Coordinates of C-alpha atoms and ligand atoms in Angstrom, one line a residue:
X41 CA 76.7 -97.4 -91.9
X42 CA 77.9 -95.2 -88.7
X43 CA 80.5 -97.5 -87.0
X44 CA 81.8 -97.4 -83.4
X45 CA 84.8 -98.8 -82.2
X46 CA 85.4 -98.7 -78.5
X47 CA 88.5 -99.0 -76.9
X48 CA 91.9 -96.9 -77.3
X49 CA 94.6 -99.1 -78.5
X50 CA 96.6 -100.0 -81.3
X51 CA 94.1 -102.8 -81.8
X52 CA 91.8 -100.2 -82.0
X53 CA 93.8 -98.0 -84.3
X54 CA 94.3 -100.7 -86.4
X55 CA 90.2 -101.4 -86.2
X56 CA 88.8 -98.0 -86.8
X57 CA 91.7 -97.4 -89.8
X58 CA 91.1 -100.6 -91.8
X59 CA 86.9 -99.8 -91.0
X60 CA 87.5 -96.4 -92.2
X61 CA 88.5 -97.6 -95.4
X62 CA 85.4 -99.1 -96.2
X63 CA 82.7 -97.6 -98.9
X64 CA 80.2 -99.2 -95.9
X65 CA 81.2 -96.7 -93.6
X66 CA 79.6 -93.3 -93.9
X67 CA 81.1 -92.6 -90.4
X68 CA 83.2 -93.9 -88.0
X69 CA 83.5 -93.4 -84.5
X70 CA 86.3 -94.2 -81.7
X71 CA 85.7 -94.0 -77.9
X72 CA 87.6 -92.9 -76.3
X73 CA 90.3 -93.4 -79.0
X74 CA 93.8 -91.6 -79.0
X75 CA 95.7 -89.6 -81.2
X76 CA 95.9 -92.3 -83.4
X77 CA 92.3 -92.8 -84.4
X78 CA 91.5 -89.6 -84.5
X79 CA 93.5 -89.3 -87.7
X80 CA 91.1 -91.7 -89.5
X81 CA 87.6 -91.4 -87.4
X82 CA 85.7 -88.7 -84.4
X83 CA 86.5 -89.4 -81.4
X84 CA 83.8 -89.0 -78.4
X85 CA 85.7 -88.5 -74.5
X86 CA 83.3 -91.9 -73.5
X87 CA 85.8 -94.3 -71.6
X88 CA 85.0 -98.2 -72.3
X89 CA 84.1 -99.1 -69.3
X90 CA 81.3 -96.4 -69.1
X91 CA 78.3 -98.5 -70.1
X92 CA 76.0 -95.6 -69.5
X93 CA 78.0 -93.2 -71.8
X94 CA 78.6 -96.1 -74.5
X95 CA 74.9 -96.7 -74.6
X96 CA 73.6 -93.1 -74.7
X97 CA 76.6 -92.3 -77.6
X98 CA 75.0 -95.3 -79.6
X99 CA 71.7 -93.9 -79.4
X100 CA 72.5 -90.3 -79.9
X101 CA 74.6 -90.9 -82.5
X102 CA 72.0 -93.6 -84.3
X103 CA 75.3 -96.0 -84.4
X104 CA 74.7 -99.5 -86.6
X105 CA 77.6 -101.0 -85.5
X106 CA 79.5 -101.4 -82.4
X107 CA 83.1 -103.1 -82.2
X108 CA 83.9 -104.1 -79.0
X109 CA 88.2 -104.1 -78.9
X110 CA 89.3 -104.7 -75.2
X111 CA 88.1 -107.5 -72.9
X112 CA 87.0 -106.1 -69.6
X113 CA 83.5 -104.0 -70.9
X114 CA 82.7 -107.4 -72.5
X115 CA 83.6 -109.7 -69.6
X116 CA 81.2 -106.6 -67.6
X117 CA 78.4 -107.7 -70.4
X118 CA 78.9 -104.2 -72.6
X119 CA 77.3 -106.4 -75.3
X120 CA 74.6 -107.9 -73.9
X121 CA 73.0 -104.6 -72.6
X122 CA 74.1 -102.8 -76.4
X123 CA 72.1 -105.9 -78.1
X124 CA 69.2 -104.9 -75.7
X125 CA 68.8 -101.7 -77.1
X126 CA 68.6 -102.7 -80.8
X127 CA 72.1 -102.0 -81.8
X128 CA 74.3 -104.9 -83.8
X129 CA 77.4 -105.5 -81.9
X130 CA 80.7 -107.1 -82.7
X131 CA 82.2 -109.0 -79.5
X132 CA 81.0 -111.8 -77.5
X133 CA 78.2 -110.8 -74.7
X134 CA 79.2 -111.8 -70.7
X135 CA 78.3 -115.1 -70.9
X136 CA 80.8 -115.8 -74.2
X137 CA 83.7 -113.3 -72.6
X138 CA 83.9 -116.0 -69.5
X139 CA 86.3 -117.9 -72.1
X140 CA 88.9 -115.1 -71.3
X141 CA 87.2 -113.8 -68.1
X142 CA 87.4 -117.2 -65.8
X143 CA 90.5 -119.3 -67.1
X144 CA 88.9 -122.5 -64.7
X145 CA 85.7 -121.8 -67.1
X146 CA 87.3 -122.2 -70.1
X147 CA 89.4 -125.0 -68.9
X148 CA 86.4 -127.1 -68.0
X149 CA 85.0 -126.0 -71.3
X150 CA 87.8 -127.7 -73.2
X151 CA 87.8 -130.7 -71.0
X152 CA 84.4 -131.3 -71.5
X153 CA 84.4 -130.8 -75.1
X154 CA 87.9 -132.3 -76.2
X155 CA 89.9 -129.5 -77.2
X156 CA 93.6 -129.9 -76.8
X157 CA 95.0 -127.7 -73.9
X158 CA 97.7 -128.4 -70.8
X159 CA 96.3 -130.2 -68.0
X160 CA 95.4 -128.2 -65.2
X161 CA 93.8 -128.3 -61.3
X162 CA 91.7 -125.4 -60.0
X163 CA 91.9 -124.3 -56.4
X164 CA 90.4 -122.0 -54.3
X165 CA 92.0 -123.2 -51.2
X166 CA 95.6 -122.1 -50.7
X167 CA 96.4 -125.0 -48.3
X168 CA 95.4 -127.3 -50.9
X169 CA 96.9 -125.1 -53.4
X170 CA 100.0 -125.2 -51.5
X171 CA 99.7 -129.3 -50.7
X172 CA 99.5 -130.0 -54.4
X173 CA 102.7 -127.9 -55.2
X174 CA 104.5 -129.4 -53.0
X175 CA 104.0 -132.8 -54.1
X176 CA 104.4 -131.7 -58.0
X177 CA 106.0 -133.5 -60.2
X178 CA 107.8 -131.5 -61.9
X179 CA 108.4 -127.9 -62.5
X180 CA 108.3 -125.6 -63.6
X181 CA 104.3 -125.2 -63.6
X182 CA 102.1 -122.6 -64.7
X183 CA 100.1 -120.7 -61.8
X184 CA 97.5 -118.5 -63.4
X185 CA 95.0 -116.0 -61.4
X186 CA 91.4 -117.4 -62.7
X187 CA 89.8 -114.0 -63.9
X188 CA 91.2 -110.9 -65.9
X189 CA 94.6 -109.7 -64.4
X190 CA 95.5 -107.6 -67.1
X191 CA 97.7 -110.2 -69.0
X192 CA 100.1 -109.9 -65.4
X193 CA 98.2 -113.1 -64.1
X194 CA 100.7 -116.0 -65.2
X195 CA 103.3 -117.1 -63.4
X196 CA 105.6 -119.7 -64.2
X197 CA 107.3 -120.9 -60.5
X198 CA 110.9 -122.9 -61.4
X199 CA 110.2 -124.4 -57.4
X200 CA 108.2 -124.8 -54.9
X201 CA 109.0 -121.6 -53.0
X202 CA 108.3 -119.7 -56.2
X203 CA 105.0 -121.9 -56.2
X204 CA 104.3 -121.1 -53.2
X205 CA 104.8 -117.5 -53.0
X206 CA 103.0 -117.0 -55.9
X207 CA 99.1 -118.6 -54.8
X208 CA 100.4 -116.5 -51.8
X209 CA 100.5 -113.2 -53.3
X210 CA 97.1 -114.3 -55.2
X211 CA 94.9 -116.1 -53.3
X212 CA 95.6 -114.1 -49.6
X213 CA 97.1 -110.9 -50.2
X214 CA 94.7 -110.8 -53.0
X215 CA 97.4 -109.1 -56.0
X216 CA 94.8 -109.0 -58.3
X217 CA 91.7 -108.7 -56.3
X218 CA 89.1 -111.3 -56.7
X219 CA 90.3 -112.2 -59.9
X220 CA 93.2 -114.2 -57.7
X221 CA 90.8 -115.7 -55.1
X222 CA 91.1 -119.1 -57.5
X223 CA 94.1 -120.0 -59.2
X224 CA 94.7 -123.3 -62.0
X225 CA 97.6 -124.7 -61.6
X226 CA 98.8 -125.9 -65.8
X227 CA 101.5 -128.2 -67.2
X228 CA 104.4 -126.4 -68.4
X229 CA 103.8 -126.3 -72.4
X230 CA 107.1 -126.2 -74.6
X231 CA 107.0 -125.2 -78.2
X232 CA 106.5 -122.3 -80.1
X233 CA 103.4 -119.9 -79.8
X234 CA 100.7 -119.1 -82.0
X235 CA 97.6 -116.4 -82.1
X236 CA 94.9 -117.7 -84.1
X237 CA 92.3 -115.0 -84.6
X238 CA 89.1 -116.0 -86.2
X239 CA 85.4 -114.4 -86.7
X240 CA 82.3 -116.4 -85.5
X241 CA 78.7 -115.8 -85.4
X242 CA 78.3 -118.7 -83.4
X243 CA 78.0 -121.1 -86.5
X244 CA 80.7 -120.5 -89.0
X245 CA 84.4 -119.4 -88.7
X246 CA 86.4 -117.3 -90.6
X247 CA 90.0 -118.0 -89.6
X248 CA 92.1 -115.1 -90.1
X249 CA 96.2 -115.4 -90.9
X250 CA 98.1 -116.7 -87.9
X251 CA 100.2 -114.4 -86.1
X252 CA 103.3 -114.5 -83.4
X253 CA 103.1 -112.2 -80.7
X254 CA 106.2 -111.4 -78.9
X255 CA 105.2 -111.2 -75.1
X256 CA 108.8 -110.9 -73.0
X257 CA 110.1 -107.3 -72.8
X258 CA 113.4 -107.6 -73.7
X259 CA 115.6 -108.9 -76.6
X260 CA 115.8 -112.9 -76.7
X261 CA 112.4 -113.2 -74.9
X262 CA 114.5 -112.2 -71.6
X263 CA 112.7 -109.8 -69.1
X264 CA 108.9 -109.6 -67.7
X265 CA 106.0 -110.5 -69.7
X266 CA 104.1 -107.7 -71.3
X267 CA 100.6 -107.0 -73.2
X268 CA 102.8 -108.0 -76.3
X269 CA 105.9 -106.2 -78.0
X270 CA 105.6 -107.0 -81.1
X271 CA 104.2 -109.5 -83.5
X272 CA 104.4 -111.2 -87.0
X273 CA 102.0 -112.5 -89.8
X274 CA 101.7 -115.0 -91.0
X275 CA 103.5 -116.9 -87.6
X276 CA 106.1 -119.7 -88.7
X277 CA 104.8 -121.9 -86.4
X278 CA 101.6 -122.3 -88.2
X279 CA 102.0 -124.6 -91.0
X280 CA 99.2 -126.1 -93.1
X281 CA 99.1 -129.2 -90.7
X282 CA 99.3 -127.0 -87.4
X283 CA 96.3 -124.7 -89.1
X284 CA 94.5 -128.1 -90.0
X285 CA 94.6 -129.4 -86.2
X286 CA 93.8 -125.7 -85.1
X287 CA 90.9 -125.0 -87.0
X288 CA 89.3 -129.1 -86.2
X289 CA 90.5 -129.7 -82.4
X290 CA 90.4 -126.3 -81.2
X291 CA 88.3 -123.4 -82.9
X292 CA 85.5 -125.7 -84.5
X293 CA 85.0 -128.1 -81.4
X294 CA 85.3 -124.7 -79.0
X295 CA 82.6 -122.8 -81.4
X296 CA 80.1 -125.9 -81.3
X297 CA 81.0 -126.5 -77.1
X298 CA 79.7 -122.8 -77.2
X299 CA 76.5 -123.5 -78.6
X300 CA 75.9 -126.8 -77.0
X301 CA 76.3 -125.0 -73.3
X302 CA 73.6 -122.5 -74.8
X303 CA 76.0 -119.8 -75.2
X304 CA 76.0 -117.2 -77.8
X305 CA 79.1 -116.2 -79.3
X306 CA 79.5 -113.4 -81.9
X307 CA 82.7 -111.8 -82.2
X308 CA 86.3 -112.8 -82.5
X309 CA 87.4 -115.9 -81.1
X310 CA 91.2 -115.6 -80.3
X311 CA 93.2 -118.6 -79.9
X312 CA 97.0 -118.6 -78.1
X313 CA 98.4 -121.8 -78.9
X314 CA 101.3 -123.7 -78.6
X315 CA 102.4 -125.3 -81.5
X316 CA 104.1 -128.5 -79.4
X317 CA 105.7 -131.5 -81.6
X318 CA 101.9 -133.2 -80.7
X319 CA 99.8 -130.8 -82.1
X320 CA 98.3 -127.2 -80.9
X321 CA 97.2 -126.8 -77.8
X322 CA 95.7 -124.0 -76.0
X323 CA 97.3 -121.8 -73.1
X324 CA 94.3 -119.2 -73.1
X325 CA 91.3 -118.0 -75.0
X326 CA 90.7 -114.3 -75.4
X327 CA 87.1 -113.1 -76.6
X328 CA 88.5 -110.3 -78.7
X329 CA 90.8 -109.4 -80.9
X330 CA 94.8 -109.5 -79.9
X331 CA 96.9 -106.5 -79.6
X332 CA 99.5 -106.6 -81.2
X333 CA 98.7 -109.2 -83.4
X334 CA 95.5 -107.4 -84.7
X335 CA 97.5 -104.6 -86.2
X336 CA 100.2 -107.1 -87.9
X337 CA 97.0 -109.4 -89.2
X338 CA 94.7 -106.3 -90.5
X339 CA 97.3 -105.0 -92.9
X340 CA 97.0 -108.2 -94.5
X341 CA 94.1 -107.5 -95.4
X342 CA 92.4 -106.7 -98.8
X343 CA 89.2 -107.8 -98.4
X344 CA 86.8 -104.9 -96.6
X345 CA 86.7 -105.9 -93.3
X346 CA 83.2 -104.4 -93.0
X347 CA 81.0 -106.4 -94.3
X348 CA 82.8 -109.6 -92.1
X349 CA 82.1 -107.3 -88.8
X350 CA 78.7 -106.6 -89.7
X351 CA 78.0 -110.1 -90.7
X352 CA 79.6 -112.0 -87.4
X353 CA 77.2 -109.2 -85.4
X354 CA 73.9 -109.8 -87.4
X355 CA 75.0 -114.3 -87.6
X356 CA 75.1 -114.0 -91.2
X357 CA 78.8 -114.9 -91.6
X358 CA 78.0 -118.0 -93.4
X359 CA 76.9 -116.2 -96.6
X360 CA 80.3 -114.4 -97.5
X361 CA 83.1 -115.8 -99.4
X362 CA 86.7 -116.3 -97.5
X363 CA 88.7 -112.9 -97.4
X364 CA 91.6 -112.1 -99.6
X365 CA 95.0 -111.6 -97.9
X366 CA 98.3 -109.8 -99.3
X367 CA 100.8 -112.5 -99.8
X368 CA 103.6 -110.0 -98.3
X369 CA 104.6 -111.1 -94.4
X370 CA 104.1 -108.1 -91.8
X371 CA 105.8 -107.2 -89.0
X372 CA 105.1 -104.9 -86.2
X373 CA 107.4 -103.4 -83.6
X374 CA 105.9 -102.1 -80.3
X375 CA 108.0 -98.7 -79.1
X376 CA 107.2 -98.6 -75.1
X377 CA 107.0 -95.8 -72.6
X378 CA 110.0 -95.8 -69.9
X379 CA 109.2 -98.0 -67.3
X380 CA 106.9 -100.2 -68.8
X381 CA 105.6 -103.0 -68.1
X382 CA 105.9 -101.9 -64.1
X383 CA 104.8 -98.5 -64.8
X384 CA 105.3 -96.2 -67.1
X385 CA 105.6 -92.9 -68.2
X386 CA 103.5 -89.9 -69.8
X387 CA 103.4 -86.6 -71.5
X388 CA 106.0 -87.1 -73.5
X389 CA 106.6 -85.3 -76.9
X390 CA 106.4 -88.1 -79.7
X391 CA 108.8 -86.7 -82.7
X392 CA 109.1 -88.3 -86.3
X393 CA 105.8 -90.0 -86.7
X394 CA 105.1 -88.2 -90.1
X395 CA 108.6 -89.6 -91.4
X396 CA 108.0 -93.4 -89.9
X397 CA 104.6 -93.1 -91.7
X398 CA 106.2 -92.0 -94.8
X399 CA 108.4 -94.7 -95.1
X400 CA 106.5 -97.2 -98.0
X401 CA 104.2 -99.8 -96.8
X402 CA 104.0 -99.0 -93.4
X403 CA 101.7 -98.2 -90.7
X404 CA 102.4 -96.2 -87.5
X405 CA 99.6 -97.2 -85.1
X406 CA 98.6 -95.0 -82.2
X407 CA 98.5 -97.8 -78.8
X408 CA 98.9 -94.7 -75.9
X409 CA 98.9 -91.3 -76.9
X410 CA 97.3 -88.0 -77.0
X411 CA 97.3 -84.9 -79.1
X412 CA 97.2 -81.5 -77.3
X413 CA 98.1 -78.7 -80.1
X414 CA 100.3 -80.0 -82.8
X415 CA 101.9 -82.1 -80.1
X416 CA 101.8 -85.7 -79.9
X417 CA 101.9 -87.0 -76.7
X418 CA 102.4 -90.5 -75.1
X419 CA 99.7 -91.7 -72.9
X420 CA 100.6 -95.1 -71.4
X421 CA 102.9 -98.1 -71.3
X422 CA 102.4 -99.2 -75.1
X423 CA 102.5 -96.4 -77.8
X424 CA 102.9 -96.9 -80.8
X425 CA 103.0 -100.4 -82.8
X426 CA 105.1 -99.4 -86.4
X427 CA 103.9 -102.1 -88.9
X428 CA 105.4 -103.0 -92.0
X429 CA 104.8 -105.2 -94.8
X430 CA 107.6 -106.5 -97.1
X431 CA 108.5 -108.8 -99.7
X432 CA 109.5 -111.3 -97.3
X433 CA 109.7 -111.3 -93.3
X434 CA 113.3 -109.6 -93.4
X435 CA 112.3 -106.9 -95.8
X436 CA 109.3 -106.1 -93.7
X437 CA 111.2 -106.1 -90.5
X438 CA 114.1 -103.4 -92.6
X439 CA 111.1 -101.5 -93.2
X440 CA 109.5 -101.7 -89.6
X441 CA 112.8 -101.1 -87.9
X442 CA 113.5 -98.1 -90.9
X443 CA 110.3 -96.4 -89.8
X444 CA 111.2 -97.1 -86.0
X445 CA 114.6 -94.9 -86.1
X446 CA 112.6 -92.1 -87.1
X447 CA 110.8 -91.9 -83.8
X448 CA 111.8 -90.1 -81.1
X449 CA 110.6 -89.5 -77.0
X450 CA 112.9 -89.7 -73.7
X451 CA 112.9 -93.1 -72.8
X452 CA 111.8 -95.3 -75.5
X453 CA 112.0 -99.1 -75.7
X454 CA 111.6 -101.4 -77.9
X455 CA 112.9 -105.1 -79.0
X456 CA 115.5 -105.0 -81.6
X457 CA 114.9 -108.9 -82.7
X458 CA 110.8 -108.7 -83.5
X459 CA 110.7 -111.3 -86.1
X460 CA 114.2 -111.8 -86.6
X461 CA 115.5 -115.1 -87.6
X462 CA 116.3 -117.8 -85.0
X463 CA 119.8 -118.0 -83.8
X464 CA 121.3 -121.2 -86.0
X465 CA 120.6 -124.4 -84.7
X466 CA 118.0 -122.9 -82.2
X467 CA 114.8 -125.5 -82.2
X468 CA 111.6 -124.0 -82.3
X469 CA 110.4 -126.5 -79.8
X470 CA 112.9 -125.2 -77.0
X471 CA 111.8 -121.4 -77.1
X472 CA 109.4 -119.7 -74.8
X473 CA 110.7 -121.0 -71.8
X474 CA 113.2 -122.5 -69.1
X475 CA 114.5 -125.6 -70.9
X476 CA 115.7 -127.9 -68.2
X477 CA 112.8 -129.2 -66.2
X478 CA 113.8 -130.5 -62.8
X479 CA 112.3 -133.6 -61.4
X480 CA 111.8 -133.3 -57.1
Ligands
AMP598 P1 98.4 -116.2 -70.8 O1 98.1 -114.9 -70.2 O2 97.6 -117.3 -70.4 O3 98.5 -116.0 -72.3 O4 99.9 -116.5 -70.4 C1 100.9 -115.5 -70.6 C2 102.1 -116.2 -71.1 O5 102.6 -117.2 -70.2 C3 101.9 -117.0 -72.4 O6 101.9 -116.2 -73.6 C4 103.0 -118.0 -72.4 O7 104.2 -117.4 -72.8 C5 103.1 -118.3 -70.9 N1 102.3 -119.5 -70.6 C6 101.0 -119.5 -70.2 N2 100.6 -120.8 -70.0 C7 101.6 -121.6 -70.3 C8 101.8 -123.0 -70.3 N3 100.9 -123.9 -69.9 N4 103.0 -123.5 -70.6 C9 104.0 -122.6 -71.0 N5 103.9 -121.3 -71.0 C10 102.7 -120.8 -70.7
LIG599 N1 98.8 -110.0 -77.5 C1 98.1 -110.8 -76.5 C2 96.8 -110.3 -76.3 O1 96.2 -109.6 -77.0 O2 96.2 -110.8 -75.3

């Protein structure tokens, strides 16, 4: 089989190296890819958001698979117009992607259909927007732009000035373009948070080991949110009962609300939860795999992950047996560029990846770079995600961390607690958030 994987990520590094392991895959292409993926497939200079280039690389390269990794070609319908020409593709076509692409959509989705989430009201009015603020409860709420903001969409206002301000920057000065012009306004969820990947062809689900995904920059989930810093597999939040509720109240109700609003969904169904003291409840749907958390889940793996992509592309997921997981946890540490997440920095000179990838049982995953020469080079905020696995979750953080010190460019950053234990006496139900909620 000739496999393409499009995007140029550590998700996607993760992707093409656990594809390219497969007997299945004769060849296996990344577009654009980075330095990363080139180490384990060809890379073709076609950008993911050139449908016209995708399409033409699919045809002249007589591709029989295409895996979909980031979310804004699929919310653009890159899968729809690839199924047109004849081609099986992994990932959710435009009409499925709206669960990530239009947060109101997937809210009324989830009303409609009874799967557990926050309670929310939608505006695209800012007077009103601002009116209901004001007379709010309680804060602090969650303000989220409605379409795809890059994961920089979410605020959460401690008053009604912040409220305010916030809509503000969204709805009129328009922050995030016409992906602000609406805004839901959500409960404040406490608890502990969970990504819950799993395949679907529309009609079975294969749910994949839960994973934590560290999203604040800075140690002791201080600073700005990011794409993700870090992550963890399995997640400790996820136990038996909290997977029970998942899999019932949230990805089998949302799989079947999919196919009784006539939508097709093929692809990965990607669940962030919050495991509250009532149960899990969503805070968003993503239509693809998560990144981080795809990296920390896939070295899990044993089974080949082939024949689970081909099947959830072709809706024949129902006739293969569950996968097989390594019992050891995993851990992966994102190294950032300087100035990420506001900006960041390029062109550096990466050193010690060959050590970090020699140290045993671990992965260093490309997420931003380039090669020009021998030279490794970074190429963006996120660059590499080191993943472990270990014995237990400490051993597989030693080894991450181990791996980590080998690396070196100006500027580096990285969290120093990615899976560390909680601070004694610390509840798992009071992180993620301000604790004290004032009443007005
Ligand atoms: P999202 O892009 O929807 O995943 O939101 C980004 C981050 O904001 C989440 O990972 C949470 O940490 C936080 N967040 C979003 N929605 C809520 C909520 N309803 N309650 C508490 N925190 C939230
Ligand atoms: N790690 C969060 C995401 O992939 O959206």
């Amino acid at each position: 089989m000739k496999i393409l994987v499009v995007g140029s990520g550590g998700r996607e590094h993760a992707l093409a190296w656990k594809i390219a392991k497969s007997p299945l895959a004769d060849r296996v292409l990344c577009a654009p890819g980075n330095a990363g993926t080139a180490l384990v497939a060809e890379n073709r200079a076609v950008a993911a958001d050139d449908a016209d280039g995708l399409s033409q690389l699919v045809k002249d390269e007589a591709i029989d698979l295409v895996v979909i990794g980031p979310e804004a070609p699929l919310v653009a319908g890159l899968a729809d117009r690839l199924r047109e020409q004849g081609v099986a593709v992994f990932g959710p076509g435009a009409p499925g992607a709206q669960l990530e692409g239009s947060k109101i959509f997937s809210k009324n989705l989830m009303r409609k259909h009874g799967v557990p989430t926050g309670s929310a009201r939608w505006f695209d009015d800012v007077d009103e927007a601002r009116e209901y603020l004001r007379d709010a409860a309680s804060y602090p709420l969650v303000i989220k732009a409605d379409g795809l903001a890059a994961g920089k969409g979410v605020v959460l206002p401690e008053s009604f000035e912040d409220a305010s301000a916030a809509v503000e920057s969204m709805m009129v000065a328009a922050k995030f373009g016409d992906a602000g012009r609406r805004v839901l306004v959500e409960e404040f969820l406490r608890g502990r948070e969970l990504s819950v990947l799993a395949l679907t062809d529309g009609r079975t689900l294969v749910v994949l080991e839960p994973a934590q995904d560290f999203k604040r920059m800075r140690d002791g989930d201080q600073g700005p949110n990011t794409g993700g810093m870090g992550s963890f597999c399995p997640a400790p939040a996820a136990t038996p009962e909290m997977m029970t509720s998942a899999t019932r109240e949230v990805l089998v109700r949302t799989v079947h609300a999919m196919a009784r609003e006539g939508i097709e969904y093929r692809g990965c169904l990607y669940a962030g939860l919050m495991a509250t003291r009532s149960g899990p409840k969503v805070i968003e749907f993503n239509c693809r795999f998560g990144d981080p958390e795809t990296q920390a889940v896939l070295v899990r793996l044993q089974s080949d992950l082939v024949p689970y992509l081909h099947a959830t592309a072709i809706g024949k997921l129902g006739d293969l047996d569950a996968p097989v997981w390594d019992p050891r946890p995993s851990v992966c540490v994102v190294i950032a560029s300087a100035g990420y997440p506001e900006s960041s920095a390029r062109g550096e000179s990466i050193l010690g990846l060959e050590a970090a990838g020699e140290v045993p049982d671990t992965v260093v995953f490309h997420a931003a770079t380039s090669r020009v020469g021998d030279r490794v080079l970074t190429a963006g905020g996120r660059v590499l995600g080191v993943t472990a696995l270990g014995d237990d979750v400490e051993a597989a953080r030693k080894r991450a961390y181990e791996a980590v010190a080998k690396i070196r460019f100006p500027g580096m950053q990285y969290r120093t607690d990615i899976a560390a234990a909680l601070p004694p006496g610390a509840s798992p139900f009071g992180a993620g958030g301000p604790a004290i909620v004032r009443k007005r």
